[in-house]
PDB file of C-alpha atoms in Angstrom:
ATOM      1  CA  UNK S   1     -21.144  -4.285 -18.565  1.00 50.00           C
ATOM      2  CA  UNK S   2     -23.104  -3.897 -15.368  1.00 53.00           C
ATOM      3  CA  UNK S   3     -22.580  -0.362 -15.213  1.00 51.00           C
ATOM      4  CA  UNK S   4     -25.868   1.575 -16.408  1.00 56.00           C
ATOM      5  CA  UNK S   5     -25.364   3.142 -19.772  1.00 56.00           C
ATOM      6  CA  UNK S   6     -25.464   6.632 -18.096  1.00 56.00           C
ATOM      7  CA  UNK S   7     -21.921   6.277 -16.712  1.00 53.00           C
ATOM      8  CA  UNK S   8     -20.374   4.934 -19.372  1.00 53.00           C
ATOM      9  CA  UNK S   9     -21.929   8.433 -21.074  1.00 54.00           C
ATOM     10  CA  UNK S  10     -21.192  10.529 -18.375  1.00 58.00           C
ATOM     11  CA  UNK S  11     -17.489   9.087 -17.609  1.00 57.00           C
ATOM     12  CA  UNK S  12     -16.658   8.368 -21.019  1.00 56.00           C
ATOM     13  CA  UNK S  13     -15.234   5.003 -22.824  1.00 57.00           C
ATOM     14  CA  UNK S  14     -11.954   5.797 -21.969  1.00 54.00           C
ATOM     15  CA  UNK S  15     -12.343   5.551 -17.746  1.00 55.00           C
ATOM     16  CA  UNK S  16     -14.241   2.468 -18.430  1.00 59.00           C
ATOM     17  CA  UNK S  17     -11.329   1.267 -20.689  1.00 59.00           C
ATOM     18  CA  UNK S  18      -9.206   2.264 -18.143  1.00 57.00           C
ATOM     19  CA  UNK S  19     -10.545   0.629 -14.928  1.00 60.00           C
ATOM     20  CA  UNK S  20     -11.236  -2.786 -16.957  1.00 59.00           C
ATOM     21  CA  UNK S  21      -7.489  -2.703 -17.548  1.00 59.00           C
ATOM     22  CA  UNK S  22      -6.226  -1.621 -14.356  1.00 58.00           C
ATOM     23  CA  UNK S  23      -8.977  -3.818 -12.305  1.00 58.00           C
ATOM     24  CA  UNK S  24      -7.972  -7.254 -14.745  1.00 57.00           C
ATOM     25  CA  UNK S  25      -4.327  -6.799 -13.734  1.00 58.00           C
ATOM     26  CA  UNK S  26      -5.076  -6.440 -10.091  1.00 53.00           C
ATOM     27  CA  UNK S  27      -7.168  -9.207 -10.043  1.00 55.00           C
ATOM     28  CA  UNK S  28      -5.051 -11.503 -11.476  1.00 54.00           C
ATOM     29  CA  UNK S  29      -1.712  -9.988  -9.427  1.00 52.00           C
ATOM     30  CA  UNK S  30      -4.137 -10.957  -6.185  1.00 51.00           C
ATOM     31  CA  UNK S  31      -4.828 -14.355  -7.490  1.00 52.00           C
ATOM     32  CA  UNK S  32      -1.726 -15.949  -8.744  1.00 57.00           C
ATOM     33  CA  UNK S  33       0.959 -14.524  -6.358  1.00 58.00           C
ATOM     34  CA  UNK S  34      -0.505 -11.827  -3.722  1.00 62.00           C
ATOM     35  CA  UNK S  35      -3.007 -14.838  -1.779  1.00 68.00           C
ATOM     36  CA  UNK S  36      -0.518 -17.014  -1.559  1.00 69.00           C
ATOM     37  CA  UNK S  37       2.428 -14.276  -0.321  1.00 72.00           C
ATOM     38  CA  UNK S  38      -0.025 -13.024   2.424  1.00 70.00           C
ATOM     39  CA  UNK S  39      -0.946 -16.391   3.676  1.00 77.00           C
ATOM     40  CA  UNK S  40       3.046 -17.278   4.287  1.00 77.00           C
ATOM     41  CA  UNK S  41       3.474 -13.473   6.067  1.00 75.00           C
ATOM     42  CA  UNK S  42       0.407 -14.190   7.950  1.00 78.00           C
ATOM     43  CA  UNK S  43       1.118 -17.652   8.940  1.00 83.00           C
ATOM     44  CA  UNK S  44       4.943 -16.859   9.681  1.00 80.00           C
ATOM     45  CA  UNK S  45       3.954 -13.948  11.683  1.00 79.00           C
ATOM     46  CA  UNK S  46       1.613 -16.205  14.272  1.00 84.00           C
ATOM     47  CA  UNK S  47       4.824 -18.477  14.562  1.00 85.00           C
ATOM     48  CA  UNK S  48       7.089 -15.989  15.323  1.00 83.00           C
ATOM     49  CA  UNK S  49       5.050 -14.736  17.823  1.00 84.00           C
ATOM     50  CA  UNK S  50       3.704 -18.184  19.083  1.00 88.00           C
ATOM     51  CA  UNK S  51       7.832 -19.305  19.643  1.00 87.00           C
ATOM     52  CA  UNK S  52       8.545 -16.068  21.130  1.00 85.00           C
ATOM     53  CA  UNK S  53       5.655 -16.590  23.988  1.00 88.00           C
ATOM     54  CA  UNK S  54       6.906 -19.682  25.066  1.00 89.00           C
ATOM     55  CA  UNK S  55      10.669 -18.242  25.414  1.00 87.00           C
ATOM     56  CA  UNK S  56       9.077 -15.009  27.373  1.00 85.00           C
ATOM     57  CA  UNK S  57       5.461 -14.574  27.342  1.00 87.00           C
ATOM     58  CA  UNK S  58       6.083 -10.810  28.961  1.00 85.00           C
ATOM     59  CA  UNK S  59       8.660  -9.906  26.292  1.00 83.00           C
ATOM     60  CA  UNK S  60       6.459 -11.163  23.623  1.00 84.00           C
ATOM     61  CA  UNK S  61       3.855  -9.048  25.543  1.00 84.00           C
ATOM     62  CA  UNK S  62       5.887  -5.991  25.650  1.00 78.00           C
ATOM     63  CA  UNK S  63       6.541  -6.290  21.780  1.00 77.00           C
ATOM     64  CA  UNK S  64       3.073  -6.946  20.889  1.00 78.00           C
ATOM     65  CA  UNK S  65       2.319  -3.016  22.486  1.00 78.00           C
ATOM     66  CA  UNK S  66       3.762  -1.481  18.633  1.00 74.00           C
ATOM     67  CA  UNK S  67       0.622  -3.439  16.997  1.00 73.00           C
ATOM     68  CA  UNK S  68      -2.070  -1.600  17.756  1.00 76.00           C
ATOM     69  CA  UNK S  69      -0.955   1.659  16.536  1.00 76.00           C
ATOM     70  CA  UNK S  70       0.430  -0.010  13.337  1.00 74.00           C
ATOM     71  CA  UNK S  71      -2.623  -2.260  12.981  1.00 72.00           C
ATOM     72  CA  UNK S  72      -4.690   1.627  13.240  1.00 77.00           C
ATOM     73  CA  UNK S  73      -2.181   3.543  10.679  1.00 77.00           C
ATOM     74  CA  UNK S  74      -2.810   0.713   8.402  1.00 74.00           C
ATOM     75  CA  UNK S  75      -6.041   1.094   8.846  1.00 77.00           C
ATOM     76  CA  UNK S  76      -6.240   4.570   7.884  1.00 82.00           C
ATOM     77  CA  UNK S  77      -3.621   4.050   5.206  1.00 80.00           C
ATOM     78  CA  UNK S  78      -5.723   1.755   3.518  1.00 77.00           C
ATOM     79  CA  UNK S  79      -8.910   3.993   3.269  1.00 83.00           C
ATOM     80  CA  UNK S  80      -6.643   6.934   2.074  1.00 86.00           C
ATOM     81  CA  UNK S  81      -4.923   4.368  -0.597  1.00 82.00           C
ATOM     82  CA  UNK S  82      -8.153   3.179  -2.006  1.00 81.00           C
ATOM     83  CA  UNK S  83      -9.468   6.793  -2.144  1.00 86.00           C
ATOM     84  CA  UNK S  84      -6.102   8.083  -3.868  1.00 85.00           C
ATOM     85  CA  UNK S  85      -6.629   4.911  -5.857  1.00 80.00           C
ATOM     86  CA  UNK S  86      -9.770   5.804  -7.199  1.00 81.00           C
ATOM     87  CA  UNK S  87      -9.345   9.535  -8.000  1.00 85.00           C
ATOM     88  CA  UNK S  88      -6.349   8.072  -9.554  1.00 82.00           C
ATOM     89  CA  UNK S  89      -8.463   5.903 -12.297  1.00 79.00           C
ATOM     90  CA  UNK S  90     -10.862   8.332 -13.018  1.00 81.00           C
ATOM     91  CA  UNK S  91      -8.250  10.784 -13.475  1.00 82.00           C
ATOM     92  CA  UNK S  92      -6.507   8.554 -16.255  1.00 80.00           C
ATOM     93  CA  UNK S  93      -9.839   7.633 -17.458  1.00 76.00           C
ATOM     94  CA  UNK S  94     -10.450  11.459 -18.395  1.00 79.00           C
ATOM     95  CA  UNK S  95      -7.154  11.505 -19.713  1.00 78.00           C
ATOM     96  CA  UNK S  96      -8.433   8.830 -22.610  1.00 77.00           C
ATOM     97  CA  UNK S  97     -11.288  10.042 -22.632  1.00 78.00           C
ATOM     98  CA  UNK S  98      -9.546  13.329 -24.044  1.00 74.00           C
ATOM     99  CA  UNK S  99      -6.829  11.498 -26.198  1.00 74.00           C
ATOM    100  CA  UNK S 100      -9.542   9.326 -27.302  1.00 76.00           C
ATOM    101  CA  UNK S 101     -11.461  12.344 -28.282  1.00 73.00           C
ATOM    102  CA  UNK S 102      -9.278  14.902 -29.840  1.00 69.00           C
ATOM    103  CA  UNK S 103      -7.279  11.983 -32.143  1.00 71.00           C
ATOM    104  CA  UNK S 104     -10.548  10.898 -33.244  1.00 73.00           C
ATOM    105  CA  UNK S 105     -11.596  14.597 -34.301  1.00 70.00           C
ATOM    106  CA  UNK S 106      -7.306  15.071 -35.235  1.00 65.00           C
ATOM    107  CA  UNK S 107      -7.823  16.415 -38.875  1.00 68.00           C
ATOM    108  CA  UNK S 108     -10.535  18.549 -36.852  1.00 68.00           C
ATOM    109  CA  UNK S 109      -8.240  20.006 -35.002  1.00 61.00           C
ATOM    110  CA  UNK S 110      -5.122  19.750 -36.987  1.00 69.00           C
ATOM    111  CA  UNK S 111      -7.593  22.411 -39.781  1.00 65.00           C
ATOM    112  CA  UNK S 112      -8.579  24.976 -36.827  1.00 71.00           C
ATOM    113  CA  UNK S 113      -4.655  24.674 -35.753  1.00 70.00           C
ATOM    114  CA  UNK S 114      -5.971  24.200 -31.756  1.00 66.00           C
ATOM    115  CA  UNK S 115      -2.924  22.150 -31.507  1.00 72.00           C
ATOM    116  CA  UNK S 116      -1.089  24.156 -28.923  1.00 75.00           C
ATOM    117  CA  UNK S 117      -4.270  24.469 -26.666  1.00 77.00           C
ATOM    118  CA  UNK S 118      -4.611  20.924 -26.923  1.00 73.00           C
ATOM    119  CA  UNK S 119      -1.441  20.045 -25.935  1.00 78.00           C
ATOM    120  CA  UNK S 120      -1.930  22.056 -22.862  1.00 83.00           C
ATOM    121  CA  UNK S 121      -5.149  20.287 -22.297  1.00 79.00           C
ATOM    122  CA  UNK S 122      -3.976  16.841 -22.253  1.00 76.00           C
ATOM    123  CA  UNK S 123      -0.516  17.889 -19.696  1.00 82.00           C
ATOM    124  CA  UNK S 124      -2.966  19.375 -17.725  1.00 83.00           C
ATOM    125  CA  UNK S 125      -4.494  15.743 -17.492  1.00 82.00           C
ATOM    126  CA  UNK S 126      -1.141  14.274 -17.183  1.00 83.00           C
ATOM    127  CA  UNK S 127      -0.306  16.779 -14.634  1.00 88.00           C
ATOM    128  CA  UNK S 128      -3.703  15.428 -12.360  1.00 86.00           C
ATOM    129  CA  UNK S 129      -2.281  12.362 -12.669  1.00 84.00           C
ATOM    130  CA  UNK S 130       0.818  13.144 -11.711  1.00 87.00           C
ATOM    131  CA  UNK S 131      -0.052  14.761  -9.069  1.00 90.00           C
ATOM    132  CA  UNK S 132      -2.307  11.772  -7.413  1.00 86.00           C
ATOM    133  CA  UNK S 133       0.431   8.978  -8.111  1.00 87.00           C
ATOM    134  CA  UNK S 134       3.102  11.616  -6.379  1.00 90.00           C
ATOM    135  CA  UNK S 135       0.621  11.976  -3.478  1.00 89.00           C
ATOM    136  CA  UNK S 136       0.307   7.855  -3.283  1.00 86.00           C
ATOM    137  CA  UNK S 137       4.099   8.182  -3.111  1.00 87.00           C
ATOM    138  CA  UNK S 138       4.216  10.385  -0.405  1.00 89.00           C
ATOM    139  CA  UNK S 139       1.803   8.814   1.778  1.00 86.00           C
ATOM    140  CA  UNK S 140       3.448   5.177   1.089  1.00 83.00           C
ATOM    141  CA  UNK S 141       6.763   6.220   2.101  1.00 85.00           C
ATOM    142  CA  UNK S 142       5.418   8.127   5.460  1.00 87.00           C
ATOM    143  CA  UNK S 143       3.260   5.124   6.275  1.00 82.00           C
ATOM    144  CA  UNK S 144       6.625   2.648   5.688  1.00 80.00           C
ATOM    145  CA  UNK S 145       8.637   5.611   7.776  1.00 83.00           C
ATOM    146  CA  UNK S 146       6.355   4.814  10.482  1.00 83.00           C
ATOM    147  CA  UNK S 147       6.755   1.252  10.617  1.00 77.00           C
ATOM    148  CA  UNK S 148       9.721   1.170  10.618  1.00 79.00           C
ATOM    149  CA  UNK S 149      10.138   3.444  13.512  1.00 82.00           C
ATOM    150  CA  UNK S 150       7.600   1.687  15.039  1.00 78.00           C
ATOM    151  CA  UNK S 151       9.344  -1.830  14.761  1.00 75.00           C
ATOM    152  CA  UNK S 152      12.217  -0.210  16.000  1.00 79.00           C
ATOM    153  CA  UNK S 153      11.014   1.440  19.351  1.00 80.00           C
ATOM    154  CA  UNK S 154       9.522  -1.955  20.164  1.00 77.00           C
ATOM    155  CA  UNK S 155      13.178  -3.859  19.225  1.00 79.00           C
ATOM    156  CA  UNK S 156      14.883  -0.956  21.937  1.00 83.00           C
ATOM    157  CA  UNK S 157      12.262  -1.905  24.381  1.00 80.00           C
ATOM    158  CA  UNK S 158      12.976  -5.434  23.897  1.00 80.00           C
ATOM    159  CA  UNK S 159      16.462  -4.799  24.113  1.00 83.00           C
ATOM    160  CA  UNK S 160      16.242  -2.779  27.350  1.00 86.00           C
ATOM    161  CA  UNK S 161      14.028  -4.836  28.926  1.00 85.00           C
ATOM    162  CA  UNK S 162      15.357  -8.421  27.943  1.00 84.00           C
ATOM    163  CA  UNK S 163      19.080  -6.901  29.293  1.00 85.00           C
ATOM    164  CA  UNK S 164      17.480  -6.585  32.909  1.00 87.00           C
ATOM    165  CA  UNK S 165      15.924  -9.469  32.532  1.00 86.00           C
ATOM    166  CA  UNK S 166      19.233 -10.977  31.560  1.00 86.00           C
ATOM    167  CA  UNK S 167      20.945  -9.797  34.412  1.00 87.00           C
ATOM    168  CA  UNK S 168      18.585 -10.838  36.679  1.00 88.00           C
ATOM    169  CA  UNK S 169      18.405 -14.689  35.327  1.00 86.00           C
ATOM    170  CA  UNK S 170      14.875 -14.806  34.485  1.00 85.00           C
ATOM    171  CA  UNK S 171      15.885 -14.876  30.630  1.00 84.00           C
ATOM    172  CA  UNK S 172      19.257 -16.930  29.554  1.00 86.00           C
ATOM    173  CA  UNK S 173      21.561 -14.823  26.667  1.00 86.00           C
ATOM    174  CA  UNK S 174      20.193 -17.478  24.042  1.00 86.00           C
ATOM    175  CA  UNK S 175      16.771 -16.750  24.962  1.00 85.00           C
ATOM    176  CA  UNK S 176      17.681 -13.211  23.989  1.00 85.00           C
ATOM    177  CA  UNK S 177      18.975 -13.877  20.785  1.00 85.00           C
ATOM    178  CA  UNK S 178      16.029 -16.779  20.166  1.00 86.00           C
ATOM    179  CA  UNK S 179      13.385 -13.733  20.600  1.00 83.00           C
ATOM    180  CA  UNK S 180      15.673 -11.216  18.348  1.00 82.00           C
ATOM    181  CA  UNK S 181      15.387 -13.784  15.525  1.00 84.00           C
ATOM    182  CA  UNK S 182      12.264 -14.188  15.724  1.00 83.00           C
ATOM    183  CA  UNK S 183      11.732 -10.740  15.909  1.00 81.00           C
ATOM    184  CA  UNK S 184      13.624 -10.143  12.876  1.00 79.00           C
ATOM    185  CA  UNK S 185      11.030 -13.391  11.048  1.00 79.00           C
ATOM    186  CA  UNK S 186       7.831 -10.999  12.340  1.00 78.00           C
ATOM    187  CA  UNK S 187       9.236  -8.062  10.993  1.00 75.00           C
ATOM    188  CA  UNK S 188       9.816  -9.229   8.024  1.00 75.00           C
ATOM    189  CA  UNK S 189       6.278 -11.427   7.817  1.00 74.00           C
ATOM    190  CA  UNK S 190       4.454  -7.960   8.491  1.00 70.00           C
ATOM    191  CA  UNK S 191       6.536  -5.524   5.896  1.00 67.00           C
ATOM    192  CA  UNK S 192       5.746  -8.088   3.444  1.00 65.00           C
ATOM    193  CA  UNK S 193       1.959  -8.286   4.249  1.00 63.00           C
ATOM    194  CA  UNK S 194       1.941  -4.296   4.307  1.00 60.00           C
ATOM    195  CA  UNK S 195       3.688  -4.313   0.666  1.00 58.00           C
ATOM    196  CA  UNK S 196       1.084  -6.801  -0.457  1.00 56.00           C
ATOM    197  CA  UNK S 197      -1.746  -4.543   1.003  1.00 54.00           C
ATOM    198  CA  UNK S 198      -0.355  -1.517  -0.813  1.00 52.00           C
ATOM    199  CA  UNK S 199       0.198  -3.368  -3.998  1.00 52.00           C
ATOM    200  CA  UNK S 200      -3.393  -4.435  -4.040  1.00 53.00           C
TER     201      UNK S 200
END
């Protein structure tokens, strides 16, 4: 309602529709299970790390190197996802905005017999759309790829590392496995926030 009348006329009742529907769900998705889910990834995370620092402050150190190019990718990732995101809504919005249309106007058309053209109208809407969710796909499962390969490298490095520092005595064998486990906690604490980021 705080739009200006000229975009409701411009965009058309059915992207308003739309984004009131889509927007209410979100909202409420963020509220009642999303908040609370981030705060435990967020929270576990800083424990993980906070036990791993007193076991080995310079493995901890050598793990925390993968963050900065996942904290950047999910940067980026983000603005791409909200710009998808929004193409993606007005996209559906023209697509009611057309259903809404033609089956108000349907003995209209049903008279002129348009029917076929009209059906190719509307998939060519549902193609748009289509074609927007597919690209969300795509660029959720390559930004996922990447942390995972990310979160990987920095396990082998910890891996590496930790062994020397095994066999030199700095680190005891439980130590190792301490720091693996609590890899494993962070890893998990982060894919979740990153899920909850997408979903939102």
């Amino acid at each position: 309602m705080a739009l200006p009348p000229s975009h409701i006329e411009q965009s058309g009742v059915g992207d308003a529709l739309s984004r009131l529907g889509q927007d209410t769900s979100i909202i409420g998705q963020s509220l009642s299970e999303n908040l609370g889910e981030g705060l435990k990834a967020v929270l576990g995370a800083a424990v993980g790390v906070g036990m791993m620092y007193l076991i080995s402050p310079t493995l901890t150190l050598i793990m925390l190197v993968i963050f900065p190019p996942i904290s950047a990718s999910s940067y980026f990732y983000g603005r791409f996802i909200r710009k998808l995101s929004l193409k993606t809504q007005e996209a559906m919005g023209d697509m009611s905005k057309l259903a809404e249309e033609r089956l108000s106007a349907h003995r209209t058309v049903t008279a002129s017999n348009t029917q076929p053209s009209e059906e190719k109208l509307y998939a060519g809407k549902v193609n748009d759309v289509y074609s927007l969710q597919k690209k969300e796909t795509v660029a959720n499962g390559l930004f996922q790829g990447f942390n995972e390969v990310a979160g990987d490298v920095g396990m082998i490095g910890l891996l590496i590392y930790g062994g020397f520092m095994v066999k030199s005595g700095d680190v005891s064998v439980g130590d190792m496995t301490s720091l693996l486990i609590y890899v494993n906690w962070i890893e998990w604490s982060l894919n979740s926030e990153f899920t909850l980021v997408d979903m939102s």
